[in-house]
PDB file of C-alpha atoms in Angstrom:
ATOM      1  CA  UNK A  28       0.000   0.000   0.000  1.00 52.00           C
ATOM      2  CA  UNK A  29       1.845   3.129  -1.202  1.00 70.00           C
ATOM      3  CA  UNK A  30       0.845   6.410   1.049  1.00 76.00           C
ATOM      4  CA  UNK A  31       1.060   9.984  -0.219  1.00 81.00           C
ATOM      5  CA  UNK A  32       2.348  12.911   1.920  1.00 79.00           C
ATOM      6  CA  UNK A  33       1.510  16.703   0.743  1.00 81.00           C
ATOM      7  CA  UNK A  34       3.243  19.363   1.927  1.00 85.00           C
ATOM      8  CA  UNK A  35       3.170  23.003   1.580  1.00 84.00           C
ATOM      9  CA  UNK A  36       5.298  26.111   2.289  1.00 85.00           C
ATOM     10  CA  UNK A  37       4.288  25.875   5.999  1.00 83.00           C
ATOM     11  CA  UNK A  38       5.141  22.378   6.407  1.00 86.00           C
ATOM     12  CA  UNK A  39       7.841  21.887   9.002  1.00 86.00           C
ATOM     13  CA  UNK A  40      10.190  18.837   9.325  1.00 84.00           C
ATOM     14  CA  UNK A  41      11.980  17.643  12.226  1.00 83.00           C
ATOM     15  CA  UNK A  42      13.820  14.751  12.159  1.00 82.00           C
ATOM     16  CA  UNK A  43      13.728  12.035  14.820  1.00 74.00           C
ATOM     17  CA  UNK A  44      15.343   9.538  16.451  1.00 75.00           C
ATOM     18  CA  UNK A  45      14.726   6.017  17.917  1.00 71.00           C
ATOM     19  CA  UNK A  46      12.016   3.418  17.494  1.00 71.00           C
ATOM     20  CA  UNK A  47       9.006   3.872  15.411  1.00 67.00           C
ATOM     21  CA  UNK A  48       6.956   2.547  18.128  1.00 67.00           C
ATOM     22  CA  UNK A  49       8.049   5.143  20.512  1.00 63.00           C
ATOM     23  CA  UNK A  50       6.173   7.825  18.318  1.00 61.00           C
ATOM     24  CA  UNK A  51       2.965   8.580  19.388  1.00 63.00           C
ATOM     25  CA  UNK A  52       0.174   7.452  17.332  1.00 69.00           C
ATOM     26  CA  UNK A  53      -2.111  10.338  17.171  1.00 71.00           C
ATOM     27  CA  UNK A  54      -0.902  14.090  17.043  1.00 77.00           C
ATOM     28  CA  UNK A  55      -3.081  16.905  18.049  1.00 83.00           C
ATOM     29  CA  UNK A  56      -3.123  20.751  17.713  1.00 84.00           C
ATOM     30  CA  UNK A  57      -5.602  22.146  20.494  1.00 87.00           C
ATOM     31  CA  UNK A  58      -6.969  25.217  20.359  1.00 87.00           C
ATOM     32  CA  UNK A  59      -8.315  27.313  23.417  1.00 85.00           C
ATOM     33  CA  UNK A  60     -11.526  28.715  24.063  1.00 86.00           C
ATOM     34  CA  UNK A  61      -9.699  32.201  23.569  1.00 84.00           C
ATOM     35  CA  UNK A  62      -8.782  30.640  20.265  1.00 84.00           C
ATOM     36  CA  UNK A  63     -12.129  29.354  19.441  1.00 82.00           C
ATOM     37  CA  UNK A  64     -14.070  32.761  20.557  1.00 80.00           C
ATOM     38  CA  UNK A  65     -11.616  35.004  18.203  1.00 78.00           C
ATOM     39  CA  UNK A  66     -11.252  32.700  15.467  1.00 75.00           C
ATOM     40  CA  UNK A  67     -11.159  34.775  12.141  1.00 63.00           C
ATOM     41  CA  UNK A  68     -14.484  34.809   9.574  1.00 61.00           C
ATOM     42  CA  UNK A  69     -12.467  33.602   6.787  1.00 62.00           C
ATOM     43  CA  UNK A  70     -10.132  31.014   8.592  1.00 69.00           C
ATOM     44  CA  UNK A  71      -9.860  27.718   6.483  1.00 73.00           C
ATOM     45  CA  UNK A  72      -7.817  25.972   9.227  1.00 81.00           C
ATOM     46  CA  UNK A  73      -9.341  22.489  11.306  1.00 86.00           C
ATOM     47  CA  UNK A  74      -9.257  22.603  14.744  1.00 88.00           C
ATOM     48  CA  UNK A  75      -8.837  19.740  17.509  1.00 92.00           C
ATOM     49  CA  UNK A  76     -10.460  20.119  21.006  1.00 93.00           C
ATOM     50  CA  UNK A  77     -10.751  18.653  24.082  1.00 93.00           C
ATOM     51  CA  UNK A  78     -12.668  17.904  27.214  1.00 93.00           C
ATOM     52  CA  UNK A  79     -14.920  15.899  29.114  1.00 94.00           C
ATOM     53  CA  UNK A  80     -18.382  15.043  27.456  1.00 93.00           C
ATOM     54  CA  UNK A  81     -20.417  16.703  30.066  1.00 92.00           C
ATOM     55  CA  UNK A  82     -24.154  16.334  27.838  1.00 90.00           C
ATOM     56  CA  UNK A  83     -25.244  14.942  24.278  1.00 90.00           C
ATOM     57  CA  UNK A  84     -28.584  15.419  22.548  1.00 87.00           C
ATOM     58  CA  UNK A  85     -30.114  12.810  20.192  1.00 84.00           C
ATOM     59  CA  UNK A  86     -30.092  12.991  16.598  1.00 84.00           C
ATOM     60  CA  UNK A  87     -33.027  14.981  15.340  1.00 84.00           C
ATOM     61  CA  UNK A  88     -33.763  15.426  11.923  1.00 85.00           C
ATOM     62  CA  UNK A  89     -34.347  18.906  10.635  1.00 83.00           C
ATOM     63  CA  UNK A  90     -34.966  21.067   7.391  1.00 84.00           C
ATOM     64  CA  UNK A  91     -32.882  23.581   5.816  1.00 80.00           C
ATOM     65  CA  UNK A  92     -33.592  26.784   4.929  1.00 79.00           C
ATOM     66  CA  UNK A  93     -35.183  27.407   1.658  1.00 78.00           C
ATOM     67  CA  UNK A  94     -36.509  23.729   0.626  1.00 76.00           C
ATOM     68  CA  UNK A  95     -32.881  22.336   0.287  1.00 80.00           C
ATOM     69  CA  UNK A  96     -33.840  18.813   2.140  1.00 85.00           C
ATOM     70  CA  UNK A  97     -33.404  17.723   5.329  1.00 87.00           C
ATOM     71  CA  UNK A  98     -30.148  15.893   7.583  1.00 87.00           C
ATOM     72  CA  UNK A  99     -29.273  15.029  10.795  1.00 87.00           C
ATOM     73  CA  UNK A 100     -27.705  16.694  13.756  1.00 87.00           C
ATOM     74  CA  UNK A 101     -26.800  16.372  17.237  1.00 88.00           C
ATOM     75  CA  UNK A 102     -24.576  18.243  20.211  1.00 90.00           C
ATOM     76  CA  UNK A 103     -21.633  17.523  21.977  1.00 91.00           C
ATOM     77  CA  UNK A 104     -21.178  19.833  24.887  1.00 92.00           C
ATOM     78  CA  UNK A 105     -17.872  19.304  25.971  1.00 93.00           C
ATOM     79  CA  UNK A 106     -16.189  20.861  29.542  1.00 92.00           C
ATOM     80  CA  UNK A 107     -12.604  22.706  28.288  1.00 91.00           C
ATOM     81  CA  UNK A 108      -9.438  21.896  30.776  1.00 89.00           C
ATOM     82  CA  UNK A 109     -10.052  25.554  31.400  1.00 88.00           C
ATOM     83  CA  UNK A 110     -13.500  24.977  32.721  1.00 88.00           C
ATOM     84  CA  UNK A 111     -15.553  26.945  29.777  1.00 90.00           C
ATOM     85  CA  UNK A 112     -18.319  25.204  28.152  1.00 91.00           C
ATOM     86  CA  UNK A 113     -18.382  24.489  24.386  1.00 91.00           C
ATOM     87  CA  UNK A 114     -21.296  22.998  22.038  1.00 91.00           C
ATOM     88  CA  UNK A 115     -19.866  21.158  19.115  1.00 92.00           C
ATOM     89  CA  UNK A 116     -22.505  20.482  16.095  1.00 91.00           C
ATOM     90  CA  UNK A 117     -22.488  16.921  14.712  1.00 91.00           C
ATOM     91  CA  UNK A 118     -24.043  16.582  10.871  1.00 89.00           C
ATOM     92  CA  UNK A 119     -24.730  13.655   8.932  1.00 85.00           C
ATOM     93  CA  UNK A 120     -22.839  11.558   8.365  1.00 83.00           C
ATOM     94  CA  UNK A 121     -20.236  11.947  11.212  1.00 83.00           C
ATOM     95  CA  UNK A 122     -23.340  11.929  13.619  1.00 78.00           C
ATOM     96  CA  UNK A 123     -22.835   7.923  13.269  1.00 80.00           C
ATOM     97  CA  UNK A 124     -19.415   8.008  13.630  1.00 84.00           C
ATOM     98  CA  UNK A 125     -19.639   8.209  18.063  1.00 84.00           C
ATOM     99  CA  UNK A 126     -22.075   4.980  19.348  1.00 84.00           C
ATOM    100  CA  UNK A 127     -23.585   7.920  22.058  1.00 84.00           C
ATOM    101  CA  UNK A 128     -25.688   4.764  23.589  1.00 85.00           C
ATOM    102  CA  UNK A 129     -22.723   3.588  24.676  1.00 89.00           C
ATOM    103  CA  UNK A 130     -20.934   6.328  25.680  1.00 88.00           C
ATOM    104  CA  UNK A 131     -24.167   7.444  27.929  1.00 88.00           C
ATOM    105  CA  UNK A 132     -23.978   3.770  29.742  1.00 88.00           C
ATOM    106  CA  UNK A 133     -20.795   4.469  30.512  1.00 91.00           C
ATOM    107  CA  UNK A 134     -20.194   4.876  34.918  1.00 91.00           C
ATOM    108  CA  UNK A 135     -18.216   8.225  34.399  1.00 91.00           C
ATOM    109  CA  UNK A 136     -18.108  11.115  31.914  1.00 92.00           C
ATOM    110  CA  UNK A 137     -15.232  10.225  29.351  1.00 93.00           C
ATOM    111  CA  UNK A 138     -13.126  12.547  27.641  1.00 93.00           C
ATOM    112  CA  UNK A 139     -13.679  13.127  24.685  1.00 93.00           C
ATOM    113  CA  UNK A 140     -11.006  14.741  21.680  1.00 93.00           C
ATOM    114  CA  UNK A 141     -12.658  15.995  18.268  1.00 93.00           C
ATOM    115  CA  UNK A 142     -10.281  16.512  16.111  1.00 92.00           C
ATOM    116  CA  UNK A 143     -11.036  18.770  12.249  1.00 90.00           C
ATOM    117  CA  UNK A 144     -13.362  20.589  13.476  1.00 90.00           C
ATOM    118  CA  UNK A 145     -14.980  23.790  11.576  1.00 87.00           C
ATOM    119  CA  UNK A 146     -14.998  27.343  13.112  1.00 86.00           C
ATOM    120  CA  UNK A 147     -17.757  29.416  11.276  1.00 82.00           C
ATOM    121  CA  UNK A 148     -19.463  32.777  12.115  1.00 77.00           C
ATOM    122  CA  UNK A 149     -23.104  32.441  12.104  1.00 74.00           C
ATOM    123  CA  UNK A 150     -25.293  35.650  13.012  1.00 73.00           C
ATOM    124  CA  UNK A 151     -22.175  36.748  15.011  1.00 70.00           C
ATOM    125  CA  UNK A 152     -21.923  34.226  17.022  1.00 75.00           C
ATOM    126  CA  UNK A 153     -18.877  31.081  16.401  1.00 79.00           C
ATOM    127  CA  UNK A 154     -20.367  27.799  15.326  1.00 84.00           C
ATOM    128  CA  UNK A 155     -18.269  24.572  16.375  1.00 87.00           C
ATOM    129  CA  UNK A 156     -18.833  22.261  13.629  1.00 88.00           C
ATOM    130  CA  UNK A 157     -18.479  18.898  11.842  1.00 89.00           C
ATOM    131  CA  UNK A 158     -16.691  18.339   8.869  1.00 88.00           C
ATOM    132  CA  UNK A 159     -15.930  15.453   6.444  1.00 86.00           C
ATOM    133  CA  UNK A 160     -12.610  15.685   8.099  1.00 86.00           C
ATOM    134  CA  UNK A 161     -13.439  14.991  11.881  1.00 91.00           C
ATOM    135  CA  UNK A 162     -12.852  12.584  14.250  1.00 91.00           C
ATOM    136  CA  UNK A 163     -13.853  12.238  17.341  1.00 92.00           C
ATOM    137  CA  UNK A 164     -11.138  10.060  20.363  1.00 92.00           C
ATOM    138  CA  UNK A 165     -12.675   8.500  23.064  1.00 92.00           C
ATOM    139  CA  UNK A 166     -10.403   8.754  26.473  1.00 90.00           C
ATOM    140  CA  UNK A 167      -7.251   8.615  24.175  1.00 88.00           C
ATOM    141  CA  UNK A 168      -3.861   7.801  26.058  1.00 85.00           C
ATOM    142  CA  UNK A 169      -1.757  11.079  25.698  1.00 85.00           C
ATOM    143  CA  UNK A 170      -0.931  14.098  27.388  1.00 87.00           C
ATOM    144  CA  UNK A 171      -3.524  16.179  27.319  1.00 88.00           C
ATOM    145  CA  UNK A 172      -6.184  13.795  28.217  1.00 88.00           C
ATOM    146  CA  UNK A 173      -4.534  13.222  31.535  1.00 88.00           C
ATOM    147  CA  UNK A 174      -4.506  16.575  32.392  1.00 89.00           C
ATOM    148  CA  UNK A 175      -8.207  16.694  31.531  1.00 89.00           C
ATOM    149  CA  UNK A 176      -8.497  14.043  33.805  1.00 88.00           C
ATOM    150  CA  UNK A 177      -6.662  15.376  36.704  1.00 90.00           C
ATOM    151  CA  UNK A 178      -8.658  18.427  35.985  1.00 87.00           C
ATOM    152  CA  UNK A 179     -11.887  16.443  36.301  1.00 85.00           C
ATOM    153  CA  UNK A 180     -11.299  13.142  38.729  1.00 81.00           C
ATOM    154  CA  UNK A 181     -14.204  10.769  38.478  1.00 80.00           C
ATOM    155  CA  UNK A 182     -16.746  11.637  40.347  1.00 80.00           C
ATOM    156  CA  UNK A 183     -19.461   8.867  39.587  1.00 80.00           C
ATOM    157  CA  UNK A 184     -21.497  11.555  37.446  1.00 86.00           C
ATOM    158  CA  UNK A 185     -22.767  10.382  34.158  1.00 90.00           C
ATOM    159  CA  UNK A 186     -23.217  12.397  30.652  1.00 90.00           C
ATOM    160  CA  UNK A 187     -26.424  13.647  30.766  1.00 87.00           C
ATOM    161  CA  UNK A 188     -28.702  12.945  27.306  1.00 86.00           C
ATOM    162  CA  UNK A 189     -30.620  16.314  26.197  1.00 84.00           C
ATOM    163  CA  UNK A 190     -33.832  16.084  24.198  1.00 78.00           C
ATOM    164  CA  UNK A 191     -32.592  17.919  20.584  1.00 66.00           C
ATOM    165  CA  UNK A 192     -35.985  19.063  20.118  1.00 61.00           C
ATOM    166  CA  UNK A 193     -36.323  20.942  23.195  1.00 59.00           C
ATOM    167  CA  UNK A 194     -32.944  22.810  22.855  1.00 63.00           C
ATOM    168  CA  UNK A 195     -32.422  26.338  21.829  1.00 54.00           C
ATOM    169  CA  UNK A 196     -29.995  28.971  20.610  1.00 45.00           C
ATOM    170  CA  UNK A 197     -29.661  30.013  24.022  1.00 42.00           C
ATOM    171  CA  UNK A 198     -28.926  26.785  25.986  1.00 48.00           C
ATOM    172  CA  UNK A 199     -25.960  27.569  28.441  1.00 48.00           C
ATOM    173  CA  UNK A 200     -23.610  25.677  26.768  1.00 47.00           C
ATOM    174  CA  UNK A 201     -23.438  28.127  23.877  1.00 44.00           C
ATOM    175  CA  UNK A 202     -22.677  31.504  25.236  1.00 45.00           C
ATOM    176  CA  UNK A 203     -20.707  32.092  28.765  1.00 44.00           C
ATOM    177  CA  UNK A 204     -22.988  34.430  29.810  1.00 47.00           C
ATOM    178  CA  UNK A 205     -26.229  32.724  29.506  1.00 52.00           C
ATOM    179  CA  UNK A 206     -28.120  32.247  32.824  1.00 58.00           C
ATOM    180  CA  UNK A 207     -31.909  30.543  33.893  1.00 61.00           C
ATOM    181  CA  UNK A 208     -33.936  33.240  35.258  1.00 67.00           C
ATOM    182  CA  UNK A 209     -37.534  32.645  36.252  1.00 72.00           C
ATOM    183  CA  UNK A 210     -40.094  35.112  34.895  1.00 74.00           C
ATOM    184  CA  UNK A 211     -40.457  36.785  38.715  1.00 74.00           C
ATOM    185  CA  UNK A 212     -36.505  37.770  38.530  1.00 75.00           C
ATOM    186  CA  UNK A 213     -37.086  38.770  34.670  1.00 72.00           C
ATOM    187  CA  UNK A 214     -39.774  41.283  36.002  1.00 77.00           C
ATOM    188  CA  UNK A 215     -37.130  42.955  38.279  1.00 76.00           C
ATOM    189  CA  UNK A 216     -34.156  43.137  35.590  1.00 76.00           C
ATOM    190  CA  UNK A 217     -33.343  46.440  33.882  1.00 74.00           C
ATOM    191  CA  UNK A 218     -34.633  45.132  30.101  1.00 72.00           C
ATOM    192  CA  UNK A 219     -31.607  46.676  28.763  1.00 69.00           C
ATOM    193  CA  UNK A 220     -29.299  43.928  30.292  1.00 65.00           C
ATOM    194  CA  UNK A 221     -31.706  41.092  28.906  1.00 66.00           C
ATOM    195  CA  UNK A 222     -29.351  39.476  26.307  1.00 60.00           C
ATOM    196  CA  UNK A 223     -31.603  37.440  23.812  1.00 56.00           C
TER     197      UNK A 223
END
């Protein structure tokens, strides 16, 4: 089996020494939340995540705008090492590629590495997406993941399944500053801090 390599004018190469099994087998290049919040309109590069798997939704099928069809989706909400929340979109077909009934049976919240994902600007806000290049790690063996894991010892809590239908733009998960406030404490808030 003959494998290709591409490179480009901002491909580096080190060279390195030793035993091919002493390499690791998977690298990653994780971005922060900083670096996810900031990330520019036009930028064409993947990014890799990761974080415990602190909620998933099912898959729900819905339509596109303007009579183009109709695919499936679901949400990751992963917990950074830094403690923000993020909400990662799953499309067809990658929304096969994780067996979530599994994952959910599982006695602890796993960490979880997604790896190609897209960062797009939607309505001003950045959309964590799926791509025909992702792929998601379950509690990989490296680094990072152990950190994530010191960060976040077990603690016999489970990932929590979210109905996809009765989520919304404004679940907490997408925006930091997002808060539940009961219609009482609504009634006493100046209306020009209400974010919508």
């Amino acid at each position: 089996m003959d494998t290709v390599l591409f490179f480009n004018v901002a491909t580096e190469i080190e060279e390195k020494s030793g035993e091919p099994t002493g390499f690791p087998q998977y690298h990653f290049s994780f971005v922060s939340y900083t670096d996810i919040k900031y990330k520019g309109r036009d930028s064409r590069h993947l990014t890799d995540v990761i974080g415990q798997l602190d909620a998933v939704t099912n898959v729900t099928l819905i339509d596109l705008p303007n009579n183009k069809g109709s695919v499936f989706k679901s949400d990751l909400f992963l917990i950074l090492l830094t403690g923000q929340k993020i909400r990662i979109r799953i499309w067809n077909p990658r929304s096969d590629d994780l067996d979530m009934t599994t994952i959910i049976c599982l006695p602890y919240k796993p960490i979880i590495v997604v790896a190609g994902l897209q960062v797009r600007q939607y309505h001003g806000c950045n959309c964590i997406n799926t791509c025909s290049g992702t792929r998601f790690y379950v509690d990989p063996d490296n680094k990072e993941a152990i950190e994530v894991r010191a960060r976040f010892p077990y603690n016999d809590t489970v990932v929590k399944l979210i109905s996809g239908d009765q989520i919304d733009t404004n679940y907490n998960y997408s925006y930091n500053y997002a808060a539940r406030k009961t219609v009482e404490q609504l009634l006493y808030m100046n209306p020009l801090t209400i974010k919508i």
